[in-house]
Amino acid sequence: MAKKNEGEKLSEKLLFNFPNIAKKGTKDVKEAERFCRGYKEFLDLGKTERECTAHAEQILKKAGYTEFERGNAYAAGERIYSVNRGKNIIAVTIGQKPLTDGVRFNIAHIDSPRLDLKPNPVYEQDELAYFKTHYYGGIRKYQWGVTPLAMHGVVMLKNGKKVEISLGEKDDEPKFVISDLLPHLSAKQNERPLREGLKGEELNIIIGSLPYQDESVKEPFKLMALKLLNDYYGITEADFMRAEIEMVPAVKACDIGLDRSLIGAYGQDDRVCAYTALMAAVDVKKPEYTTVTVFTEKEEVGSPGNTGLASQCLEHFMEDLCEGYGARARDVYRNSLCLSSDVNAAYDPTFSDVFEKRNACFLNHGPVLTKYTGARGKNGSNDASAETMYRVIKCMEDEKVFWQIGELGKVDEGGGGTIAVFMGNMNVDTVDLGVPVLAMHAPFEITSKLDVYYTYKAFKAFYK
Ligand code: MN
Ligand code: MN
């Protein structure tokens, strides 16, 4: 090899670049492929926070986790879990060090943008039966038209019985759809700003077109739809007022690209971090620090409610856990380290002008460490300290995990937030880490298998 000149030597010493993992050989590609099979299944089996929680509980039980019992002092290596209202799950592996040395929190959210049914959703108009919806989270409404939808959720009947609904996922099950205009008649609609391409009150879902056969019925199309819903699930119109029903894309996770290097699926924000965190939790058997893996929800609407992280649901669990050891939760928090594990926007060559390329994250460059989120001058951001960045970067570099740095788009282009602020409020050192995503919040989001796999590796390194 030719001798390096001074400039090359100095460049090596002073400059830094994050590599493209795919250029580092094919071994990782194969391992990532294998890892992501379980991930795709996880996405298909958990399209709502409840389904995802139930599926995660099965995985944890299989891995030897038992339900947390208050007052117990669990020994190092013991594994417990706790479910909050069927929508959050917390998985704990007791570490070698005492709780008061701090724990390793890894928190991902398992809710995703979607269309919720209104409390009085069923109606008919001009001989078609419909559901009225109220969208949940930040969606680009026009993307949700003419895409097949499935119905998920729970209904509490008058007698207190809970009915679980899942319709439209299996190949032979009916699906649902929002209509949009044909190009021939959309000249006026085309003049609307894109954010009103479809308006909120136009997100009406077609659920039927056959009438109930009785001339005396005033709304036979609505009645027929309700009759069929009653046949399926034994529910009536009044039951929708005791229900949480979510309409989600009826698509399965699949490989994207000739090389199958990418995954296309609904709800990858943020179940991609949930799955990778869960697998890391299961695979790290004897952690130094107690690992606390949390699936939270309501993140897409700001984390309110008693299943969102702005509430005290996690603090209460931690207090219960501390009880068995006679420890104080606040002593645990101030020594803890937390990954707010959430996705970031991958650089998109087609829409390059919203990104600042030197500080954007790229597909196939690994999990992205996001020091701060926020908008309009870091407003509302946790903004991790230099010390926190040091600790998390060290975890990854010690284990030779590829990772990258990134922020969410150009300054003043937009912005966003995560649960990091709520962990900061608890006096826990926190930073965001997660998978770069293309078309985030769309009915069909795109990630790279290498990034998913390296996020799992980063979480393992964090827990080790
Ligand atoms: Mn997210
Ligand atoms: Mn999101």
XYZ file of C-alpha atoms and ligand atoms in Angstrom:
466
model
C 0.000 0.000 0.000
C 1.199 3.484 -0.820
C 2.528 5.485 2.100
C -0.022 7.912 3.486
C 0.802 11.563 3.104
C 0.431 14.060 5.958
C -2.948 15.302 4.795
C -4.413 11.800 4.769
C -3.021 11.064 8.212
C -4.413 14.293 9.603
C -7.781 13.658 7.980
C -7.962 10.240 9.619
C -7.145 11.791 12.954
C -9.478 14.779 12.824
C -12.400 13.955 10.557
C -15.356 11.698 11.203
C -17.959 9.994 9.032
C -20.672 7.453 9.771
C -20.292 4.502 7.412
C -23.024 2.816 5.381
C -23.318 -0.594 7.041
C -24.307 -2.237 3.759
C -20.881 -1.377 2.344
C -19.219 -3.373 5.132
C -19.940 -6.784 3.648
C -22.871 -9.187 3.488
C -22.641 -10.962 6.870
C -24.754 -8.336 8.624
C -27.244 -8.334 5.764
C -27.926 -12.028 6.324
C -28.197 -11.690 10.095
C -30.493 -8.684 9.721
C -32.680 -10.658 7.327
C -33.058 -13.415 9.903
C -33.742 -10.999 12.773
C -36.419 -9.152 10.837
C -38.580 -12.234 10.242
C -39.693 -12.050 13.863
C -40.117 -8.308 13.522
C -42.514 -8.585 10.594
C -44.567 -11.135 12.503
C -44.607 -8.827 15.534
C -46.008 -6.025 13.369
C -48.724 -8.216 11.868
C -49.830 -9.607 15.236
C -49.950 -6.260 17.033
C -51.707 -3.549 15.067
C -53.007 -1.779 18.174
C -51.470 -1.058 21.575
C -53.677 -3.719 23.171
C -52.760 -6.422 20.658
C -49.106 -5.471 20.872
C -49.173 -5.650 24.679
C -50.846 -9.077 24.593
C -48.327 -10.403 22.080
C -45.385 -9.000 24.058
C -46.749 -10.685 27.202
C -46.703 -14.045 25.393
C -43.108 -13.491 24.281
C -42.058 -12.543 27.821
C -43.810 -15.522 29.418
C -42.077 -17.841 26.966
C -38.762 -16.248 27.937
C -39.396 -17.016 31.616
C -40.767 -13.695 32.858
C -43.347 -13.929 35.629
C -45.915 -11.393 36.696
C -44.527 -8.814 39.139
C -45.693 -9.179 42.729
C -45.507 -6.145 44.927
C -43.297 -6.406 48.004
C -40.967 -9.031 46.554
C -37.209 -8.478 46.537
C -36.235 -10.268 43.348
C -32.720 -11.634 43.001
C -30.241 -10.671 40.281
C -31.181 -12.310 37.005
C -34.858 -12.700 37.908
C -37.291 -11.475 35.259
C -40.684 -9.938 35.846
C -43.302 -8.003 33.920
C -46.311 -5.858 34.636
C -49.245 -4.865 32.411
C -51.072 -1.558 32.810
C -54.709 -1.627 31.664
C -53.908 -3.939 28.765
C -52.103 -1.132 26.934
C -48.654 -0.822 28.511
C -46.213 -3.527 29.472
C -43.065 -3.183 31.564
C -40.418 -5.936 31.466
C -37.716 -6.003 34.122
C -34.556 -8.071 34.501
C -32.961 -7.527 37.901
C -29.333 -6.445 37.586
C -26.209 -7.387 39.520
C -26.009 -3.903 41.025
C -28.515 -2.562 43.556
C -31.511 -0.654 42.207
C -30.260 2.561 43.784
C -27.228 2.484 41.454
C -29.789 3.299 38.781
C -31.568 1.263 36.136
C -31.424 1.203 32.346
C -34.776 2.385 31.026
C -35.663 1.659 27.430
C -39.005 3.145 26.459
C -40.837 2.745 23.164
C -44.415 3.580 22.259
C -46.788 1.070 20.721
C -49.547 3.392 19.528
C -49.491 4.576 15.920
C -51.427 7.151 13.907
C -54.776 5.745 12.785
C -58.482 6.466 12.380
C -60.591 5.959 15.501
C -64.335 5.470 15.256
C -66.466 8.253 16.687
C -68.747 7.214 19.588
C -71.740 7.320 17.239
C -70.104 6.085 14.041
C -72.664 4.202 11.940
C -74.740 6.073 9.376
C -76.076 5.790 5.869
C -76.010 8.311 3.104
C -77.445 7.934 -0.384
C -77.720 4.164 -0.098
C -74.279 3.411 1.325
C -73.402 2.554 4.930
C -70.469 4.301 6.613
C -68.363 4.739 9.747
C -67.552 8.273 10.931
C -63.960 8.562 12.158
C -61.810 10.923 14.172
C -58.165 10.639 13.257
C -55.604 9.902 15.979
C -52.121 11.402 15.855
C -50.351 13.293 13.120
C -51.561 11.981 9.796
C -51.457 13.396 6.297
C -55.151 12.836 5.685
C -54.951 12.465 1.915
C -52.783 9.334 2.367
C -55.628 7.440 4.066
C -58.073 7.453 1.158
C -58.442 4.450 -1.132
C -56.301 2.215 1.054
C -57.746 -1.009 2.504
C -58.514 -0.728 6.210
C -59.113 -3.255 8.967
C -61.186 -2.850 12.119
C -59.572 -3.518 15.510
C -60.512 -2.826 19.078
C -62.604 -3.669 22.069
C -66.241 -3.137 22.956
C -67.655 -3.316 26.475
C -71.168 -4.701 26.340
C -73.915 -3.480 28.660
C -73.526 -6.666 30.739
C -69.819 -5.951 31.348
C -68.555 -8.525 28.883
C -65.610 -7.429 26.763
C -65.667 -8.193 23.038
C -62.438 -8.081 21.072
C -62.659 -7.077 17.442
C -60.300 -7.857 14.598
C -61.772 -7.824 11.117
C -60.034 -7.363 7.798
C -56.602 -8.858 8.471
C -57.172 -12.386 7.151
C -57.212 -12.894 3.381
C -60.849 -14.035 3.349
C -62.109 -11.281 5.649
C -63.789 -8.136 4.320
C -61.897 -4.851 4.414
C -63.057 -1.249 4.538
C -62.180 1.843 2.552
C -62.435 5.631 2.270
C -63.287 6.810 -1.231
C -61.639 9.660 -3.100
C -62.497 11.530 -6.272
C -61.558 10.382 -9.740
C -59.108 12.651 -11.599
C -61.813 13.530 -14.133
C -63.849 15.351 -11.481
C -61.207 16.544 -9.078
C -60.294 19.876 -10.676
C -61.722 21.782 -7.699
C -60.358 19.380 -5.093
C -56.934 19.692 -6.746
C -56.957 23.399 -5.880
C -57.146 22.609 -2.145
C -53.943 22.807 -0.098
C -52.517 19.291 0.358
C -53.404 19.263 4.065
C -57.057 19.436 2.977
C -56.741 16.940 0.116
C -59.096 14.905 2.225
C -60.645 16.813 5.136
C -61.224 15.354 8.579
C -64.960 14.966 8.037
C -64.330 13.319 4.666
C -62.523 10.385 6.251
C -65.725 8.358 6.113
C -65.303 4.629 5.780
C -67.558 2.569 3.515
C -68.872 -0.478 5.378
C -71.675 -1.730 3.154
C -73.989 -1.214 0.207
C -76.782 -3.751 0.668
C -80.077 -2.774 2.376
C -82.008 -4.725 4.952
C -84.934 -6.265 3.036
C -87.933 -4.522 4.578
C -89.653 -1.577 2.929
C -90.813 -0.210 6.267
C -87.293 0.380 7.587
C -86.263 4.028 7.356
C -82.486 3.464 7.098
C -82.123 -0.042 5.648
C -78.423 0.311 4.703
C -77.428 1.371 8.194
C -79.610 -1.360 9.689
C -78.012 -3.995 7.454
C -74.509 -2.892 8.514
C -75.528 -3.040 12.171
C -77.117 -6.452 11.660
C -73.877 -7.797 10.163
C -71.814 -6.281 12.971
C -74.237 -7.943 15.375
C -73.783 -11.265 13.553
C -70.008 -10.938 13.791
C -69.618 -9.610 17.320
C -73.005 -9.431 19.026
C -72.796 -5.636 19.279
C -75.453 -2.950 18.803
C -75.335 0.758 17.995
C -75.328 1.702 21.695
C -72.250 -0.466 22.315
C -70.056 1.850 20.220
C -70.273 4.323 23.088
C -68.433 1.813 25.295
C -65.782 1.003 22.731
C -62.338 1.804 21.426
C -62.251 0.899 17.765
C -59.271 1.682 15.597
C -59.256 1.493 11.812
C -55.769 0.646 10.588
C -54.280 -0.234 7.210
C -55.116 -3.831 6.304
C -51.646 -4.484 4.966
C -49.105 -7.019 6.112
C -45.446 -6.269 6.672
C -43.418 -7.154 3.588
C -40.003 -6.901 2.018
C -39.360 -3.925 -0.223
C -36.826 -3.705 -3.023
C -35.285 -6.207 -5.423
C -32.687 -6.934 -2.766
C -35.350 -7.243 -0.003
C -33.274 -4.845 2.087
C -36.202 -2.754 3.338
C -39.430 -3.422 5.219
C -42.731 -1.807 4.360
C -45.475 -1.938 6.992
C -48.004 0.008 9.002
C -47.127 1.129 12.530
C -43.348 0.878 12.457
C -43.295 4.159 14.416
C -42.721 3.032 17.030
C -43.200 -0.730 17.159
C -39.833 -1.040 15.476
C -38.187 0.235 18.663
C -40.609 -1.782 20.796
C -39.645 -5.047 19.111
C -35.919 -4.397 19.129
C -36.070 -3.316 22.793
C -38.081 -6.394 23.733
C -35.656 -8.747 21.976
C -32.697 -7.039 23.641
C -34.399 -7.346 27.043
C -35.076 -11.041 26.494
C -31.552 -11.747 25.217
C -29.588 -9.967 27.966
C -29.801 -12.504 30.790
C -27.469 -11.087 33.441
C -27.375 -7.320 33.114
C -25.130 -5.241 35.325
C -27.885 -2.681 35.925
C -31.542 -3.613 36.220
C -33.171 -3.277 32.806
C -36.629 -1.725 32.579
C -38.197 -2.044 29.137
C -41.410 -0.092 28.761
C -44.081 -0.119 26.056
C -46.111 3.042 26.468
C -48.959 4.506 24.394
C -50.768 7.785 23.627
C -47.358 9.087 22.494
C -48.787 10.179 19.168
C -51.147 12.558 20.961
C -48.666 13.873 23.539
C -48.615 10.996 26.067
C -51.654 12.059 28.162
C -53.918 9.719 30.115
C -53.015 6.989 32.582
C -51.487 4.796 29.880
C -49.303 7.605 28.541
C -45.906 8.542 29.891
C -46.901 12.037 30.978
C -48.865 10.258 33.717
C -47.401 8.649 36.806
C -48.012 5.071 35.664
C -44.286 4.306 35.339
C -43.381 6.136 38.551
C -45.952 4.118 40.455
C -44.568 0.871 39.083
C -41.033 1.901 40.029
C -42.177 2.797 43.544
C -43.795 -0.641 43.829
C -40.587 -2.281 42.591
C -38.479 -0.289 45.071
C -40.745 -1.280 47.958
C -39.390 -4.837 48.007
C -35.859 -3.531 48.495
C -36.657 -0.728 50.895
C -35.266 1.652 48.269
C -36.531 5.107 47.327
C -37.565 5.599 43.719
C -35.974 9.033 43.533
C -32.588 7.536 44.391
C -33.048 5.135 41.499
C -34.065 7.859 39.024
C -31.183 10.216 39.583
C -28.673 7.443 38.839
C -30.546 5.953 35.901
C -29.982 6.210 32.183
C -32.859 6.164 29.713
C -33.211 5.582 26.025
C -36.324 7.215 24.711
C -36.444 4.770 21.844
C -38.255 6.349 18.971
C -37.859 6.725 15.253
C -36.476 9.656 13.311
C -37.026 10.799 9.727
C -34.637 9.108 7.318
C -33.123 11.352 4.647
C -35.278 11.107 1.545
C -33.446 11.904 -1.725
C -36.738 12.803 -3.428
C -37.524 15.428 -0.790
C -33.972 16.372 0.082
C -34.702 20.057 0.693
C -36.387 19.524 4.093
C -33.209 17.903 5.451
C -29.894 19.360 6.482
C -27.691 16.659 5.093
C -24.822 16.975 7.558
C -27.220 16.295 10.437
C -29.759 14.014 8.841
C -29.959 10.270 9.427
C -29.712 7.840 6.540
C -31.095 4.403 5.787
C -28.524 1.643 6.411
C -26.368 3.784 8.693
C -27.767 2.235 11.878
C -29.851 3.549 14.776
C -29.979 7.308 15.047
C -29.057 9.061 18.258
C -31.187 12.194 18.420
C -29.761 14.635 20.956
C -32.785 16.903 20.849
C -36.177 17.106 19.215
C -38.577 20.062 19.497
C -39.465 22.857 17.103
C -38.847 26.617 16.801
C -35.542 26.687 18.654
C -35.541 23.285 20.435
C -38.806 24.270 22.071
C -40.087 21.489 24.322
C -36.962 19.395 23.859
C -35.210 17.244 26.455
C -31.843 18.021 24.763
C -29.525 15.382 26.234
C -26.440 16.565 28.092
C -22.900 15.959 26.841
C -22.464 13.505 29.724
C -25.559 11.535 28.693
C -24.382 11.459 25.070
C -20.994 10.180 26.295
C -22.536 7.332 28.281
C -24.811 6.120 25.495
C -22.209 6.469 22.727
C -19.719 4.573 24.889
C -22.189 1.671 25.310
C -22.480 1.373 21.530
C -18.824 1.900 20.653
C -17.627 -0.595 23.269
C -19.731 -3.235 21.501
C -18.810 -2.083 17.960
C -22.382 -1.155 17.100
C -22.884 1.029 14.036
C -24.936 4.108 14.835
C -25.408 7.636 13.558
C -26.337 11.068 14.763
C -29.296 12.980 13.400
C -31.894 15.649 13.935
C -35.431 15.900 12.616
C -35.130 17.991 9.442
C -33.837 21.494 8.848
C -34.079 24.178 11.526
C -37.551 25.744 11.384
C -38.748 23.228 8.799
C -41.053 21.567 11.327
C -40.275 19.403 14.319
C -41.636 16.898 16.769
C -41.370 15.476 20.250
C -40.997 12.169 22.071
C -41.414 10.809 25.593
C -37.868 11.985 26.458
C -39.215 15.099 28.200
C -41.292 13.041 30.618
C -38.301 10.949 31.650
C -36.353 14.171 32.062
C -39.119 15.388 34.377
C -38.499 12.278 36.500
C -34.867 13.368 36.918
C -33.557 10.622 34.626
C -30.725 11.239 32.115
C -32.427 10.590 28.789
C -31.679 10.642 25.078
C -33.566 9.503 21.973
C -32.321 6.546 19.975
C -34.181 4.715 17.237
C -34.619 3.606 13.675
C -34.639 5.956 10.657
C -38.002 5.745 8.855
C -39.105 6.851 5.394
C -42.692 8.115 5.045
C -43.184 8.210 8.825
C -46.848 8.254 9.933
C -48.026 7.112 6.494
C -50.272 4.030 6.307
C -47.201 2.246 4.962
C -43.827 3.200 6.475
C -40.394 2.054 5.351
C -37.364 0.984 7.386
C -34.126 -0.822 6.580
C -33.448 -4.303 7.925
C -29.860 -3.387 8.753
C -31.063 -0.432 10.823
C -33.620 -2.587 12.659
C -30.950 -5.179 13.421
C -28.389 -2.623 14.575
C -30.972 -0.947 16.783
C -31.421 -4.296 18.507
C -27.637 -4.503 18.848
C -27.482 -0.983 20.275
C -30.155 -1.851 22.855
C -28.265 -5.027 23.789
C -25.111 -2.996 24.249
C -27.075 -0.530 26.419
C -28.429 -3.339 28.600
C -25.262 -5.419 28.866
Mn -42.657 7.768 17.535
Mn -44.825 9.250 15.652
